[in-house]
mmCIF file of C-alpha atoms in Angstrom:
data_model
loop_
_atom_site.group_PDB
_atom_site.id
_atom_site.type_symbol
_atom_site.label_atom_id
_atom_site.label_comp_id
_atom_site.label_asym_id
_atom_site.label_seq_id
_atom_site.Cartn_x
_atom_site.Cartn_y
_atom_site.Cartn_z
ATOM 1 C CA MET A 1 14.081 7.653 19.531
ATOM 2 C CA SER A 2 11.824 9.271 22.061
ATOM 3 C CA PHE A 3 8.108 9.033 21.604
ATOM 4 C CA LEU A 4 6.213 11.832 19.961
ATOM 5 C CA ILE A 5 3.285 13.542 21.671
ATOM 6 C CA GLY A 6 0.804 16.235 20.705
ATOM 7 C CA GLU A 7 -1.846 17.237 18.254
ATOM 8 C CA TYR A 8 -1.253 20.305 16.104
ATOM 9 C CA GLU A 9 -3.473 22.237 13.717
ATOM 10 C CA CYS A 10 -1.698 23.742 10.705
ATOM 11 C CA LYS A 11 -2.564 25.260 7.378
ATOM 12 C CA LEU A 12 -1.179 24.466 3.955
ATOM 13 C CA ASP A 13 -0.232 27.310 1.704
ATOM 14 C CA THR A 14 -1.312 27.404 -1.954
ATOM 15 C CA LYS A 15 1.789 25.347 -2.953
ATOM 16 C CA GLY A 16 1.046 22.567 -0.439
ATOM 17 C CA ARG A 17 3.675 23.683 2.052
ATOM 18 C CA MET A 18 3.196 23.454 5.815
ATOM 19 C CA VAL A 19 5.195 24.962 8.662
ATOM 20 C CA LEU A 20 6.310 22.322 11.097
ATOM 21 C CA PRO A 21 5.030 23.568 14.511
ATOM 22 C CA ALA A 22 7.803 24.607 16.864
ATOM 23 C CA ALA A 23 6.660 22.302 19.657
ATOM 24 C CA LEU A 24 6.804 19.316 17.296
ATOM 25 C CA LYS A 25 10.084 20.370 15.770
ATOM 26 C CA ARG A 26 11.664 20.375 19.299
ATOM 27 C CA GLN A 27 10.742 16.692 19.539
ATOM 28 C CA LEU A 28 12.593 16.027 16.234
ATOM 29 C CA PRO A 29 16.106 17.377 16.932
ATOM 30 C CA ASP A 30 17.633 15.706 13.870
ATOM 31 C CA VAL A 31 14.921 16.704 11.422
ATOM 32 C CA GLU A 32 16.933 19.388 9.626
ATOM 33 C CA ARG A 33 19.924 17.095 9.121
ATOM 34 C CA GLU A 34 18.119 13.724 8.482
ATOM 35 C CA GLY A 35 14.816 14.829 7.031
ATOM 36 C CA LEU A 36 11.525 12.983 7.212
ATOM 37 C CA VAL A 37 9.624 10.452 5.083
ATOM 38 C CA ILE A 38 5.888 10.742 4.287
ATOM 39 C CA ASN A 39 3.622 8.142 2.766
ATOM 40 C CA ARG A 40 0.003 6.960 2.668
ATOM 41 C CA GLY A 41 -1.709 5.847 5.894
ATOM 42 C CA PHE A 42 -4.012 2.917 6.194
ATOM 43 C CA GLU A 43 -7.046 5.258 6.384
ATOM 44 C CA LYS A 44 -7.388 8.339 4.190
ATOM 45 C CA HIS A 45 -4.522 10.217 5.816
ATOM 46 C CA LEU A 46 -0.772 10.547 5.483
ATOM 47 C CA VAL A 47 1.991 9.427 7.840
ATOM 48 C CA ILE A 48 5.256 11.125 8.540
ATOM 49 C CA TYR A 49 8.197 9.106 9.899
ATOM 50 C CA THR A 50 11.615 10.189 11.047
ATOM 51 C CA ARG A 51 14.327 8.854 8.784
ATOM 52 C CA GLU A 52 15.451 6.562 11.588
ATOM 53 C CA GLU A 53 11.915 5.074 12.048
ATOM 54 C CA TRP A 54 11.426 4.674 8.249
ATOM 55 C CA ASN A 55 14.753 2.898 7.971
ATOM 56 C CA ALA A 56 13.732 0.476 10.748
ATOM 57 C CA ILE A 57 10.348 -0.208 9.015
ATOM 58 C CA THR A 58 11.885 -0.761 5.623
ATOM 59 C CA ALA A 59 14.528 -3.070 7.168
ATOM 60 C CA ARG A 60 11.681 -5.222 8.475
ATOM 61 C CA LEU A 61 9.975 -5.127 5.064
ATOM 62 C CA ALA A 62 13.263 -6.260 3.448
ATOM 63 C CA GLN A 63 13.114 -9.392 5.558
ATOM 64 C CA LEU A 64 9.764 -10.524 4.100
ATOM 65 C CA ASN A 65 9.896 -13.396 1.638
ATOM 66 C CA GLN A 66 9.280 -11.581 -1.680
ATOM 67 C CA TYR A 67 8.431 -14.853 -3.397
ATOM 68 C CA VAL A 68 5.135 -14.681 -1.420
ATOM 69 C CA GLU A 69 2.586 -12.649 -3.376
ATOM 70 C CA LYS A 70 0.911 -11.182 -0.254
ATOM 71 C CA ASN A 71 4.250 -9.901 0.884
ATOM 72 C CA ARG A 72 4.975 -8.211 -2.429
ATOM 73 C CA MET A 73 1.522 -6.650 -2.497
ATOM 74 C CA PHE A 74 1.915 -5.274 1.082
ATOM 75 C CA ILE A 75 5.368 -3.826 0.343
ATOM 76 C CA ARG A 76 4.077 -2.186 -2.867
ATOM 77 C CA ASN A 77 1.031 -0.641 -1.191
ATOM 78 C CA PHE A 78 2.784 0.344 1.998
ATOM 79 C CA THR A 79 5.652 2.143 0.232
ATOM 80 C CA ARG A 80 3.485 3.643 -2.537
ATOM 81 C CA GLY A 81 4.057 7.350 -2.684
ATOM 82 C CA ALA A 82 6.745 7.376 0.009
ATOM 83 C CA THR A 83 8.623 10.627 -0.365
ATOM 84 C CA GLU A 84 11.501 12.299 1.490
ATOM 85 C CA LEU A 85 10.647 15.628 3.083
ATOM 86 C CA SER A 86 13.119 18.304 4.082
ATOM 87 C CA LEU A 87 12.600 21.621 5.783
ATOM 88 C CA ASP A 88 13.217 24.738 3.767
ATOM 89 C CA ALA A 89 14.776 27.877 5.268
ATOM 90 C CA ALA A 90 11.404 28.968 6.631
ATOM 91 C CA GLY A 91 10.859 25.663 8.420
ATOM 92 C CA ARG A 92 8.262 24.421 5.883
ATOM 93 C CA VAL A 93 7.833 21.029 4.286
ATOM 94 C CA LEU A 94 6.261 20.552 0.842
ATOM 95 C CA LEU A 95 3.693 17.808 0.843
ATOM 96 C CA PRO A 96 3.587 15.895 -2.471
ATOM 97 C CA LYS A 97 0.497 16.645 -4.588
ATOM 98 C CA GLY A 98 -0.285 12.991 -5.172
ATOM 99 C CA LEU A 99 -0.364 12.243 -1.517
ATOM 100 C CA LEU A 100 -2.493 15.300 -0.840
ATOM 101 C CA ASP A 101 -4.948 14.118 -3.504
ATOM 102 C CA TYR A 102 -5.080 10.637 -1.953
ATOM 103 C CA SER A 103 -5.793 11.976 1.508
ATOM 104 C CA GLY A 104 -8.233 14.747 0.562
ATOM 105 C CA ILE A 105 -6.042 17.286 2.359
ATOM 106 C CA THR A 106 -6.479 20.820 0.973
ATOM 107 C CA GLY A 107 -6.197 23.607 3.584
ATOM 108 C CA GLU A 108 -6.472 22.872 7.255
ATOM 109 C CA VAL A 109 -4.439 19.956 8.621
ATOM 110 C CA VAL A 110 -4.200 18.144 11.903
ATOM 111 C CA LEU A 111 -0.832 16.534 12.822
ATOM 112 C CA ALA A 112 -1.550 13.790 15.314
ATOM 113 C CA CYS A 113 1.459 12.241 17.003
ATOM 114 C CA GLN A 114 1.111 8.455 17.360
ATOM 115 C CA VAL A 115 3.983 7.245 19.448
ATOM 116 C CA ASN A 116 6.581 6.852 16.669
ATOM 117 C CA LYS A 117 4.982 8.585 13.742
ATOM 118 C CA ILE A 118 2.900 11.631 12.853
ATOM 119 C CA GLU A 119 -0.457 11.219 11.212
ATOM 120 C CA VAL A 120 -1.475 14.005 8.808
ATOM 121 C CA TRP A 121 -5.174 14.433 8.337
ATOM 122 C CA SER A 122 -7.460 16.949 6.818
ATOM 123 C CA LYS A 123 -9.063 18.731 9.749
ATOM 124 C CA ASP A 124 -12.545 17.648 8.778
ATOM 125 C CA GLY A 125 -11.425 14.064 8.121
ATOM 126 C CA TYR A 126 -9.738 13.814 11.424
ATOM 127 C CA GLU A 127 -12.717 15.133 13.307
ATOM 128 C CA ASP A 128 -15.047 12.761 11.446
ATOM 129 C CA PHE A 129 -12.749 9.798 12.096
ATOM 130 C CA MET A 130 -12.290 10.559 15.818
ATOM 131 C CA ASN A 131 -16.031 11.147 16.354
ATOM 132 C CA GLY A 132 -17.017 8.135 14.321
ATOM 133 C CA ASP A 133 -17.974 4.623 15.264
ATOM 134 C CA LEU A 134 -15.586 4.102 18.194
ATOM 135 C CA GLY A 135 -17.249 6.584 20.609
ATOM 136 C CA GLU A 136 -18.340 4.695 23.714
ATOM 137 C CA ASP A 137 -16.685 1.558 22.509
ATOM 138 C CA PHE A 138 -13.186 2.940 23.351
ATOM 139 C CA SER A 139 -13.224 1.296 26.812
ATOM 140 C CA ALA A 140 -13.984 -2.081 25.246
ATOM 141 C CA LEU A 141 -11.262 -1.550 22.630
ATOM 142 C CA ALA A 142 -8.756 -0.650 25.331
ATOM 143 C CA GLU A 143 -9.636 -3.836 27.203
ATOM 144 C CA GLN A 144 -9.187 -5.917 24.015
ATOM 145 C CA VAL A 145 -5.915 -4.344 22.972
ATOM 146 C CA MET A 146 -4.267 -3.660 26.347
ATOM 147 C CA GLY A 147 -6.131 -5.901 28.812
ATOM 148 C CA GLY A 148 -3.661 -8.804 28.586
ATOM 149 C CA PHE A 149 -0.574 -6.658 29.120
ATOM 150 C CA ASP A 150 1.218 -6.510 32.469
ATOM 151 C CA LEU A 151 1.765 -2.778 32.704
ATOM 152 C CA GLY A 152 4.135 -3.304 35.615
ATOM 153 C CA GLY A 153 2.257 -1.109 38.117
ATOM 154 C CA LEU A 154 1.773 1.789 35.692
ATOM 155 C CA ALA A 155 -1.210 3.927 36.529
ATOM 156 C CA ASN A 156 -4.151 3.559 34.239
ATOM 157 C CA GLY A 157 -7.248 5.522 33.416
#
């Protein structure tokens, strides 16, 4: 799988359908054949995975020892609400009402590509989250998360 890039603003129609932006759809050449999977994110947003990525994640989940309560709880919560999505003839996907309720998404949506997945946020929720506590601390976070990696001569910011 190639990595996903971009940030896209979309609107939901009254039925909870969203047109997948053409630029994003080009990055997902198998989407019409294989479909997508959507579920809850760790924050108040949703996450869309390609079928291939979802299968890889669930394969890892299946390796967890299910006799350990923490593992069972994680699997339950992580997969809660997971739903297959498919594009209709107009290139739209129907987002499940329960997931929309969980995330607070109603009208305007931001699709934020995050390497191997697409986060789906309400526009206001995304702006609040991205303008929140991190702010000037992003440099410190980058050092904590990436500072120990040998980036092999890759250019950095």
